[in-house]
CSV table of C-alpha atoms in Angstrom, one decimal:
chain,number,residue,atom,x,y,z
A,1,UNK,CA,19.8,3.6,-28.7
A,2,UNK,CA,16.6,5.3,-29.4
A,3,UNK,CA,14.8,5.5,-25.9
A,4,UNK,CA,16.2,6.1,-22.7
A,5,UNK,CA,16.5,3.6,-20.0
A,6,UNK,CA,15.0,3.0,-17.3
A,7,UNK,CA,18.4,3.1,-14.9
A,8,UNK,CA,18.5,6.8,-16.2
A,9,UNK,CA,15.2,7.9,-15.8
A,10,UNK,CA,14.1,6.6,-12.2
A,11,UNK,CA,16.8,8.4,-10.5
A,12,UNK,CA,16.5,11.5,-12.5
A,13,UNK,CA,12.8,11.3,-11.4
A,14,UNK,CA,13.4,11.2,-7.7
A,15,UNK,CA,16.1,13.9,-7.9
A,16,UNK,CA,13.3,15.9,-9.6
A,17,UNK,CA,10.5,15.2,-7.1
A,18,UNK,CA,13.2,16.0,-4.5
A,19,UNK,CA,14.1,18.8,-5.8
A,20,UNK,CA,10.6,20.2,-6.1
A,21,UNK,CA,9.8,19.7,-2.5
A,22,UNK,CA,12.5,21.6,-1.0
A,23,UNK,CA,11.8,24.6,-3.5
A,24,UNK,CA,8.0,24.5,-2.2
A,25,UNK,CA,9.1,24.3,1.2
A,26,UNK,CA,12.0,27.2,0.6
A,27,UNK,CA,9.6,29.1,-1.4
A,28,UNK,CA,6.8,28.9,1.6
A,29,UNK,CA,9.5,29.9,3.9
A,30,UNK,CA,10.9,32.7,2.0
A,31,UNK,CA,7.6,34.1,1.3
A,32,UNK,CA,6.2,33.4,5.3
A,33,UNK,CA,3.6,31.5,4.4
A,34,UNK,CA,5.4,28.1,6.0
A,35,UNK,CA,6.6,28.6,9.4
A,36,UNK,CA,8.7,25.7,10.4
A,37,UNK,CA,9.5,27.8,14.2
A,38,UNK,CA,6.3,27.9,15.0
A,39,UNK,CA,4.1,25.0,15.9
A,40,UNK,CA,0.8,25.0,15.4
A,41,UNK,CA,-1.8,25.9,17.8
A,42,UNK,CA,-4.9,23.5,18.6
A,43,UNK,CA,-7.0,26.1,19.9
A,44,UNK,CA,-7.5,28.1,16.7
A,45,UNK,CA,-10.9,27.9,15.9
A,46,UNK,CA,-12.0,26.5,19.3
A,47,UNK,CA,-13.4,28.7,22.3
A,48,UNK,CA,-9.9,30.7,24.3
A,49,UNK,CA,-9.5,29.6,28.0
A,50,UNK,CA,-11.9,31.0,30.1
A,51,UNK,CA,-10.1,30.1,33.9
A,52,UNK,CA,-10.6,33.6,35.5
A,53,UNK,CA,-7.0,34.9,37.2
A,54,UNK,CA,-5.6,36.5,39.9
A,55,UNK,CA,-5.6,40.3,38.6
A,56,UNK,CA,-2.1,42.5,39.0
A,57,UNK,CA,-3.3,45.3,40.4
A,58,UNK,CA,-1.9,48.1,41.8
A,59,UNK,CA,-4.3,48.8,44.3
A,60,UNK,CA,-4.3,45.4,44.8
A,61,UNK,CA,-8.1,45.1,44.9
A,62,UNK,CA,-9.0,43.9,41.4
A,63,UNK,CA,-11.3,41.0,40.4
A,64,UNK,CA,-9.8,38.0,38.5
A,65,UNK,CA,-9.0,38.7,35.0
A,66,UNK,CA,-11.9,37.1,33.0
A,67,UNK,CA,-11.8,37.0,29.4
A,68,UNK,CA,-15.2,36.8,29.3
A,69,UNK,CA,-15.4,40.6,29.9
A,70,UNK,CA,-13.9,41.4,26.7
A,71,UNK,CA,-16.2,39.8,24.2
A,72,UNK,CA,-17.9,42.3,21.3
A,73,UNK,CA,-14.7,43.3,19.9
A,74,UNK,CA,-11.2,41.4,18.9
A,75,UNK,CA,-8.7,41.2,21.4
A,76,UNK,CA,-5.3,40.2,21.6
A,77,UNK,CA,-4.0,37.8,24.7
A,78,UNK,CA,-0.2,38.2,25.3
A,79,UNK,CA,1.8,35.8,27.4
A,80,UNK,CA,4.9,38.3,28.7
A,81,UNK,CA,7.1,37.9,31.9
A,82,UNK,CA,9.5,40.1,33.5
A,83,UNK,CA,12.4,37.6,33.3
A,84,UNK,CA,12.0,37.2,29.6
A,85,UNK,CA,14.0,38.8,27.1
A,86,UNK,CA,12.5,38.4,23.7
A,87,UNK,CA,9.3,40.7,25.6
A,88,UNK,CA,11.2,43.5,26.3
A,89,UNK,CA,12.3,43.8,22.8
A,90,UNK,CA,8.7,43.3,21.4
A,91,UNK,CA,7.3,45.9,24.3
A,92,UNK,CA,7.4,48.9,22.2
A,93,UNK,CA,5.0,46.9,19.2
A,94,UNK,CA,2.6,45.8,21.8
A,95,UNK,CA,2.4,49.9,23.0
A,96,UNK,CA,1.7,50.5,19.3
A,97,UNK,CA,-0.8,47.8,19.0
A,98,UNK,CA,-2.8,49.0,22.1
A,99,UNK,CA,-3.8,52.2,20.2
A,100,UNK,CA,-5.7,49.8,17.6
A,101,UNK,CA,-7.1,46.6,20.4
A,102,UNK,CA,-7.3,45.5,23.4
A,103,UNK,CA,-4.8,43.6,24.9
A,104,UNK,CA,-4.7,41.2,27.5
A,105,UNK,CA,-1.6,40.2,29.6
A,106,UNK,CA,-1.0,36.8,31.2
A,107,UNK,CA,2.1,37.2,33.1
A,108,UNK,CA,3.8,33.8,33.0
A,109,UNK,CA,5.8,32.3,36.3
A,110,UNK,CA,6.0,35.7,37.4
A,111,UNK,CA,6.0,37.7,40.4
A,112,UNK,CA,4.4,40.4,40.7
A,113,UNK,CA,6.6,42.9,42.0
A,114,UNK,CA,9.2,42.1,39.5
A,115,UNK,CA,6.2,42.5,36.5
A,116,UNK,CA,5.5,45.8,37.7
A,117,UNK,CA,8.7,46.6,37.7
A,118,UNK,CA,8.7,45.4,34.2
A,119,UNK,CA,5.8,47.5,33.4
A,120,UNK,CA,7.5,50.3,34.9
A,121,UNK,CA,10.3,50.5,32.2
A,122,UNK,CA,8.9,49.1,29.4
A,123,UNK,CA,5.5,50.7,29.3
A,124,UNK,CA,1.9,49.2,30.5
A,125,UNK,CA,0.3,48.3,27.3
A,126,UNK,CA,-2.4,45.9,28.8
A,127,UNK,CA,-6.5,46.3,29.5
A,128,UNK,CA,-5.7,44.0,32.5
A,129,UNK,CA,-3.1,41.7,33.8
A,130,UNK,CA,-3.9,38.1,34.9
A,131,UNK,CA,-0.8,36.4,36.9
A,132,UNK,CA,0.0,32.5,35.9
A,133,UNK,CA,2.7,32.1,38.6
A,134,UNK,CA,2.8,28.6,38.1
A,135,UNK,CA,2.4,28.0,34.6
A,136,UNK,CA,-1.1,26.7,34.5
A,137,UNK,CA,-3.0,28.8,32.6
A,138,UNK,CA,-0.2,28.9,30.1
A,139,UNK,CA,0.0,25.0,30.0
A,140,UNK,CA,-3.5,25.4,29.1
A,141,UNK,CA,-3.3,27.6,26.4
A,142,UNK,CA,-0.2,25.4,25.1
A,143,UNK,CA,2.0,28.1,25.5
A,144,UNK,CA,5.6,26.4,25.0
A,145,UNK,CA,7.8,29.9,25.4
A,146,UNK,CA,7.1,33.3,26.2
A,147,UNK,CA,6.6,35.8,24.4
A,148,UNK,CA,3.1,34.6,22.9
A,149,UNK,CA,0.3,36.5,21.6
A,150,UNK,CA,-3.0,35.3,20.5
A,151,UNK,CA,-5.9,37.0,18.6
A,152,UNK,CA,-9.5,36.5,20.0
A,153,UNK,CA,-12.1,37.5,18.2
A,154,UNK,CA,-15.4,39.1,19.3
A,155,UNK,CA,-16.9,35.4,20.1
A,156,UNK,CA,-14.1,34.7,22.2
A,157,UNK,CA,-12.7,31.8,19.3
A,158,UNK,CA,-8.8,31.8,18.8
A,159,UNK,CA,-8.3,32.9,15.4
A,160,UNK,CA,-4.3,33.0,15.3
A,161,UNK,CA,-1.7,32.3,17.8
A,162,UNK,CA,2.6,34.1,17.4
A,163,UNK,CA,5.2,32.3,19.3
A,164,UNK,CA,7.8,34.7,19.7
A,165,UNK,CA,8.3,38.4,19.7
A,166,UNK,CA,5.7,40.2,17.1
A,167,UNK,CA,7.2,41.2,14.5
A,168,UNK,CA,6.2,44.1,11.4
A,169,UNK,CA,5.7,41.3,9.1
A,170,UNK,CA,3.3,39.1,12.0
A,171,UNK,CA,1.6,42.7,13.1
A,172,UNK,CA,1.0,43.7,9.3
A,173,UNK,CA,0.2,40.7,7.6
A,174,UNK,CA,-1.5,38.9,10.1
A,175,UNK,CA,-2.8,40.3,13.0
A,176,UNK,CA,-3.9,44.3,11.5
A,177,UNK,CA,-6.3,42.0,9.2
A,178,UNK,CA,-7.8,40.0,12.2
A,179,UNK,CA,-8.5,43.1,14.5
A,180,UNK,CA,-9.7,45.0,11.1
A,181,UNK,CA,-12.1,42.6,9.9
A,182,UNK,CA,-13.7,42.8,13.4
A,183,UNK,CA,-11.7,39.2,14.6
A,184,UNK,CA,-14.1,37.1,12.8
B,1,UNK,CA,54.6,-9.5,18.0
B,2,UNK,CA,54.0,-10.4,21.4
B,3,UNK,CA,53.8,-7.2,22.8
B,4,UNK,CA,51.1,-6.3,19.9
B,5,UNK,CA,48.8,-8.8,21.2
B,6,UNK,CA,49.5,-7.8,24.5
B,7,UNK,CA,48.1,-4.6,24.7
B,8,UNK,CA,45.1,-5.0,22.3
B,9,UNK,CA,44.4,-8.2,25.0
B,10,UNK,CA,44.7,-5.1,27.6
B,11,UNK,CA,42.4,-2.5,26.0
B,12,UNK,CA,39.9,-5.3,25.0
B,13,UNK,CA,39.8,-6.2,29.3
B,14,UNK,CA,39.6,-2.3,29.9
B,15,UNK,CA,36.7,-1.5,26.8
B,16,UNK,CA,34.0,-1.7,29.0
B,17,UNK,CA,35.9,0.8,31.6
B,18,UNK,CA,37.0,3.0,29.0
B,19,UNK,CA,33.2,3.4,27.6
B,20,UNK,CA,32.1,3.8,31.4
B,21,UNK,CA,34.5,6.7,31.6
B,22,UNK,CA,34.2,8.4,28.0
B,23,UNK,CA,30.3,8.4,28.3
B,24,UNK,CA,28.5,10.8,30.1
B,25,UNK,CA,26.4,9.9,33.1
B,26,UNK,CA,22.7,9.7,32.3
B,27,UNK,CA,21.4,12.6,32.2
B,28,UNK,CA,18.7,12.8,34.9
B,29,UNK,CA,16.4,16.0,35.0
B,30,UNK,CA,14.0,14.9,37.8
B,31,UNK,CA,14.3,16.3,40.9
B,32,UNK,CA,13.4,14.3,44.3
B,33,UNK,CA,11.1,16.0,45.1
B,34,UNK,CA,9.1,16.4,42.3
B,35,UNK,CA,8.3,12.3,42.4
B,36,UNK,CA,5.4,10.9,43.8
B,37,UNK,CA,5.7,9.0,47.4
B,38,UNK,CA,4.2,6.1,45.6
B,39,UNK,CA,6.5,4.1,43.6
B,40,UNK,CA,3.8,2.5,41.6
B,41,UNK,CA,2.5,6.0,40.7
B,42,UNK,CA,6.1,7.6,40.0
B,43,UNK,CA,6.4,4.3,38.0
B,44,UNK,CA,3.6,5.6,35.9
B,45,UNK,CA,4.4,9.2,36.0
B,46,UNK,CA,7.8,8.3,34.3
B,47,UNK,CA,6.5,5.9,31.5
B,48,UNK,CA,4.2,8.7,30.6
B,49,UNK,CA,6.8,11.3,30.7
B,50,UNK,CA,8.9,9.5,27.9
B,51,UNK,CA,5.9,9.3,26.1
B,52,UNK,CA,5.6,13.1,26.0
B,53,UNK,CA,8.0,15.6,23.8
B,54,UNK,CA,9.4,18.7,25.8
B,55,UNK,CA,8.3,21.9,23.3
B,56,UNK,CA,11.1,23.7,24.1
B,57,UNK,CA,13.6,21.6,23.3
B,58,UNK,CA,11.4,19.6,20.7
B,59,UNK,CA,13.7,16.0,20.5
B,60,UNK,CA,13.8,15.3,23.8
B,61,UNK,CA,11.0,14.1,26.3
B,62,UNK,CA,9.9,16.0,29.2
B,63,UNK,CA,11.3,13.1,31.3
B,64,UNK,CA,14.9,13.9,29.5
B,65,UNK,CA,14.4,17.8,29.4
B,66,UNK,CA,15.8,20.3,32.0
B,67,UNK,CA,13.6,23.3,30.4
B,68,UNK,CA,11.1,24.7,32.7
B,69,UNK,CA,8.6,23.4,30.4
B,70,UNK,CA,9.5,20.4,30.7
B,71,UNK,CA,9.6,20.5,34.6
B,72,UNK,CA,5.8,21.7,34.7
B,73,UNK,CA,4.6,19.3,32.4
B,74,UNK,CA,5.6,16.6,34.2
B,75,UNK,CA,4.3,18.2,37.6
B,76,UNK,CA,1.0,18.8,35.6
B,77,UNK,CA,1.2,14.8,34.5
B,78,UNK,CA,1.7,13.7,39.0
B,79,UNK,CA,-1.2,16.4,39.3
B,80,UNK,CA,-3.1,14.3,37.3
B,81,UNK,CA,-2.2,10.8,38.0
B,82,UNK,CA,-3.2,12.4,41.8
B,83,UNK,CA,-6.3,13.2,40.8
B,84,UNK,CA,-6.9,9.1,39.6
B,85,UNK,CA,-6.9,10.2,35.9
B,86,UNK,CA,-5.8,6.8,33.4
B,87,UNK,CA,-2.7,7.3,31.0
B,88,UNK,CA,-4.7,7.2,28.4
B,89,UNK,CA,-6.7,10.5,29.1
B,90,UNK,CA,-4.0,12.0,30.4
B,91,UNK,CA,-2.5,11.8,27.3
B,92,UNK,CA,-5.8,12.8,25.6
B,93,UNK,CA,-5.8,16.2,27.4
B,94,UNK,CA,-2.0,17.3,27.2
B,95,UNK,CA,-2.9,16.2,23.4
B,96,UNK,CA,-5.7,18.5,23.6
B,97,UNK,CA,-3.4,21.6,24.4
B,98,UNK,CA,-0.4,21.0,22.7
B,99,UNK,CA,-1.3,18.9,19.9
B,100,UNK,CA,0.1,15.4,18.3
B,101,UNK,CA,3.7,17.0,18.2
B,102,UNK,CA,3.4,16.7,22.2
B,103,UNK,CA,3.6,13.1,21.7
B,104,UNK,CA,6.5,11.6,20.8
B,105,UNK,CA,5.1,8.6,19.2
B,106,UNK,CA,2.9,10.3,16.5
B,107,UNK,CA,-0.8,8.9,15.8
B,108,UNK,CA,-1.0,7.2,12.9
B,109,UNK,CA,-3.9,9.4,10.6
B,110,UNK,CA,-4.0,10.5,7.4
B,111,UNK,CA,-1.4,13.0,7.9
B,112,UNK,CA,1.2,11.7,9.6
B,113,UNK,CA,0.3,8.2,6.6
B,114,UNK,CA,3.2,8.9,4.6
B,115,UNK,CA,5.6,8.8,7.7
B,116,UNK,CA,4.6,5.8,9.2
B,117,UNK,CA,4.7,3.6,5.7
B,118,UNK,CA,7.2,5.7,3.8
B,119,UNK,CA,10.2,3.4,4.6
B,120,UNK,CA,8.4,0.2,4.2
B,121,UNK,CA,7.6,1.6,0.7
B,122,UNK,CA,10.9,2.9,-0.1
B,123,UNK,CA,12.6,-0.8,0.8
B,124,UNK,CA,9.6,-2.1,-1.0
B,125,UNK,CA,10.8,0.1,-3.8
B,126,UNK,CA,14.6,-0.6,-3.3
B,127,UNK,CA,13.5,-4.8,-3.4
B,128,UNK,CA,12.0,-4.7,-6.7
B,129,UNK,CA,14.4,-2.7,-8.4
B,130,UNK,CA,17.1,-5.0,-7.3
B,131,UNK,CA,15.2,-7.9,-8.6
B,132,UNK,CA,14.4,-6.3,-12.2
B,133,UNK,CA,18.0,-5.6,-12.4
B,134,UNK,CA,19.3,-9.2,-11.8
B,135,UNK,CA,16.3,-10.3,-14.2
B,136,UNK,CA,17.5,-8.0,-16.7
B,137,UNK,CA,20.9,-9.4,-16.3
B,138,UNK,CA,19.7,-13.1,-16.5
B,139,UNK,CA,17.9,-12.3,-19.2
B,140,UNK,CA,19.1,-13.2,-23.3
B,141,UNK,CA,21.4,-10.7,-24.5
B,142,UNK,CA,19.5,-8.1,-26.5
B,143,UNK,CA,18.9,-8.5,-30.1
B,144,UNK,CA,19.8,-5.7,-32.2
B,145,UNK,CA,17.1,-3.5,-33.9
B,146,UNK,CA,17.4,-4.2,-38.2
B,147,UNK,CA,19.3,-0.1,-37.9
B,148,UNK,CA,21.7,-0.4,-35.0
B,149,UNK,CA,22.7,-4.0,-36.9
B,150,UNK,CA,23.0,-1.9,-40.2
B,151,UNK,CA,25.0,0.9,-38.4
B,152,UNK,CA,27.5,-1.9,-36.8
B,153,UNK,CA,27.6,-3.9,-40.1
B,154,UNK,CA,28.4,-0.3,-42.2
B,155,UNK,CA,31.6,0.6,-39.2
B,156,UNK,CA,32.6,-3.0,-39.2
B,157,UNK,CA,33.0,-2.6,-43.1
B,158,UNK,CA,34.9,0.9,-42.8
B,159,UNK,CA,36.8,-0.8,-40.4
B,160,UNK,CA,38.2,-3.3,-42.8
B,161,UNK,CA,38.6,-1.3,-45.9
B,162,UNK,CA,41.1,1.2,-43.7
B,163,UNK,CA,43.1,-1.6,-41.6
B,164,UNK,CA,43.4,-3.4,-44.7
B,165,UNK,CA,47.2,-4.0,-45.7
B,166,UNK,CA,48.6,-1.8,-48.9
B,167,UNK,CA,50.2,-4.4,-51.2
C-alpha cells in the first residue's frame, strides 16, 4: 500500500486540530493572557457610570461621590464591602496602590457602620467612598461579585475591569501600565 | 415465577411514587414578596428571568438562582416592567451591562457562528462519511497495482516451492 487511507488520516486530523486548541487555550492560560474566570466587561472602552452616590463620610456631611471630580488623571474604581472576604485579603494591595492613584470605593450592599468598621481594621485606602446599599450602581457597572476594580482613565473611559481580589500579577502587568501611561 | 412478576407488576404501579419521592422538589428561589401584585406582570417578570443567566452561578438563570445576584437582578427586571419598559429592551439594557453571556440564549453573530451551526456541520460531517464508506463497500473490489500483483505472485511462488512434498 503506497498511500495512506483516508480512514487513517481524517481521525488523525481531528485529534490534531483537537489537540492544538487545548494547547492554545492551556498555553493562554498558563501564560495569563486567557482568563476563563473572568468575564468580560462591556464597559471597556465606553464612558464609567456617572450616577453620583451617597458619600460615607464621617462627618456625615459629604456631597455624593461623583466620578466626574476625578477626571485629568487615571483612577481606579473598587467595588469592596465589609461582609466580603476576598477584600479583606486584597486590602493591604489596594493601601499600596493608593501611593501610585487614586482610588475610588463603591461599597456594595453595605451599611455603613459595618464599612467603617471595615475601614477601621483594614486601612482606608480610598479618595472617597460612594455607598450602593442596594446593588444598583453595581448592577450598572455589571459587577457580578465583589471584590472588583476598574481602571478609569483621565477621560473617564473604562480601560480594564479585575473581578476578584488584585493580585501581583493583575497590579504588575496590567494595571502599573494603565496608571503609568497616564490611563490612556 | 409468579412471585417474579409479582413484584416488578408492584414497582412498575409504584414508579411514578418512587420518582416523586427520590427527586427533589423544584427548586424555587423567588420569594413572595418579591412578585408583582399583577399576575400578568409577574407572568412576564418570570419568562424574562429564565431568559437571563445568574453571573454568579453562571448555568443557572436568575429565576433558578439563590445568589444575591440573582435576587437583584430580578428585582431590577419588576423595577422595570413597573416602569412600562417591553421585554425586549429590558433585555437590551441588562445586555448592555453585563454582556451576551447574561443571556442564556446567546445571539447568533459572528462570534458565537461556530456554536450555533457547529453540530449541524458535525452530523453533516458524520452523514457523508457514513455514506462514502458504504459506497466504498459497494464498490468493485480493488484491482491490484502491476507491483503489489508481482509481490503476491513472487510469495505465492515461494510459497509453493517450500510446501512442496520431498519425494
Amino acid at each position: 500500500m503506497t498511500q495512506p487511507r483516508l480512514s487513517f488520516l481524517l481521525p488523525l486530523l481531528a485529534f490534531i486540530t483537537l489537540a492544538a486548541v487545548g494547547a492554545t487555550a492551556l498555553y493562554g492560560t498558563l501564560t495569563g493572557s486567557r482568563t476563563p474566570d473572568q468575564l468580560p466587561s462591556v464597559l471597556i472602552g465606553t464612558q464609567a457610570p456617572q450616577t453620583p452616590l451617597p458619600s460615607l463620610d464621617q462627618s456625615g456631611s459629604g456631597a455624593p461621590v461623583d466620578l466626574g471630580r476625578f477626571r485629568g488623571a487615571p483612577v481606579l474604581v473598587n467595588f469592596f464591602a465589609s461582609w466580603c472576604a476576598p477584600c479583606r485579603a486584597e486590602a493591604p494591595a489596594l493601601e499600596m496602590l493608593s501611593d501610585r492613584v487614586k482610588i475610588v470605593g463603591i461599597a456594595y450592599k453595605d451599611r455603613a457602620n459595618d464599612t467603617m468598621s471595615f475601614l477601621e481594621q483594614y486601612g482606608n485606602p480610598f479618595a472617597a467612598i460612594g455607598m450602593d446599599v442596594d446593588g444598583r450602581t453595581g448592577i450598572e457597572w455589571g459587577v457580578y461579585g465583589v471584590p472588583e476594580t476598574y481602571v478609569i482613565d483621565a477621560d473617564g473611559t473604562v480601560k480594564y475591569r479585575h473581578a476578584g481580589p488584585l493580585t501581583r500579577e493583575v497590579i504588575d502587568q496590567r494595571l502599573m501600565p494603565l496608571i503609568e501611561g497616564g490611563g490612556s | 415465577m409468579t412471585v417474579i412478576t409479582a413484584v416488578i407488576r408492584g414497582l412498575v404501579m409504584l414508579f411514578p411514587t418512587i420518582m416523586m419521592v427520590s427527586m427533589p422538589p423544584a427548586a424555587r428561589a423567588i420569594t413572595a414578596e418579591e412578585m408583582l401584585a399583577d399576575p400578568a406582570l409577574e407572568t412576564r417578570a418570570r419568562t424574562l428571568s429564565k431568559q437571563l443567566r445568574c453571573l454568579v452561578c453562571q448555568n443557572q438563570s436568575i429565576d433558578d438562582s439563590d445568589a444575591d445576584l440573582a435576587r437583584d437582578l430580578r428585582r431590577e427586571v419588576r423595577t422595570q416592567i413597573l416602569t412600562g419598559a417591553d421585554d425586549q429592551t429590558i433585555l437590551i439594557q441588562l445586555r448592555a451591562k453585563y454582556g451576551d453571556y447574561v443571556l442564556l440564549n446567546p445571539p447568533v453573530d459572528r462570534a458565537t457562528l461556530a456554536l450555533w451551526f457547529a453540530p449541524v456541520a458535525f452530523i453533516a460531517l458524520g452523514g457523508l462519511l457514513v455514506l462514502a464508506a458504504r459506497r466504498q463497500k459497494q464498490a468493485a473490489p480493488a484491482i491490484l497495482d502491476p507491483e503489489d500483483r508481482e509481490r503476491v505472485d513472487r510469495l505465492m511462488r515461494q510459497r509453493r516451492q517450500k510446501g512442496r512434498p520431498k519425494r
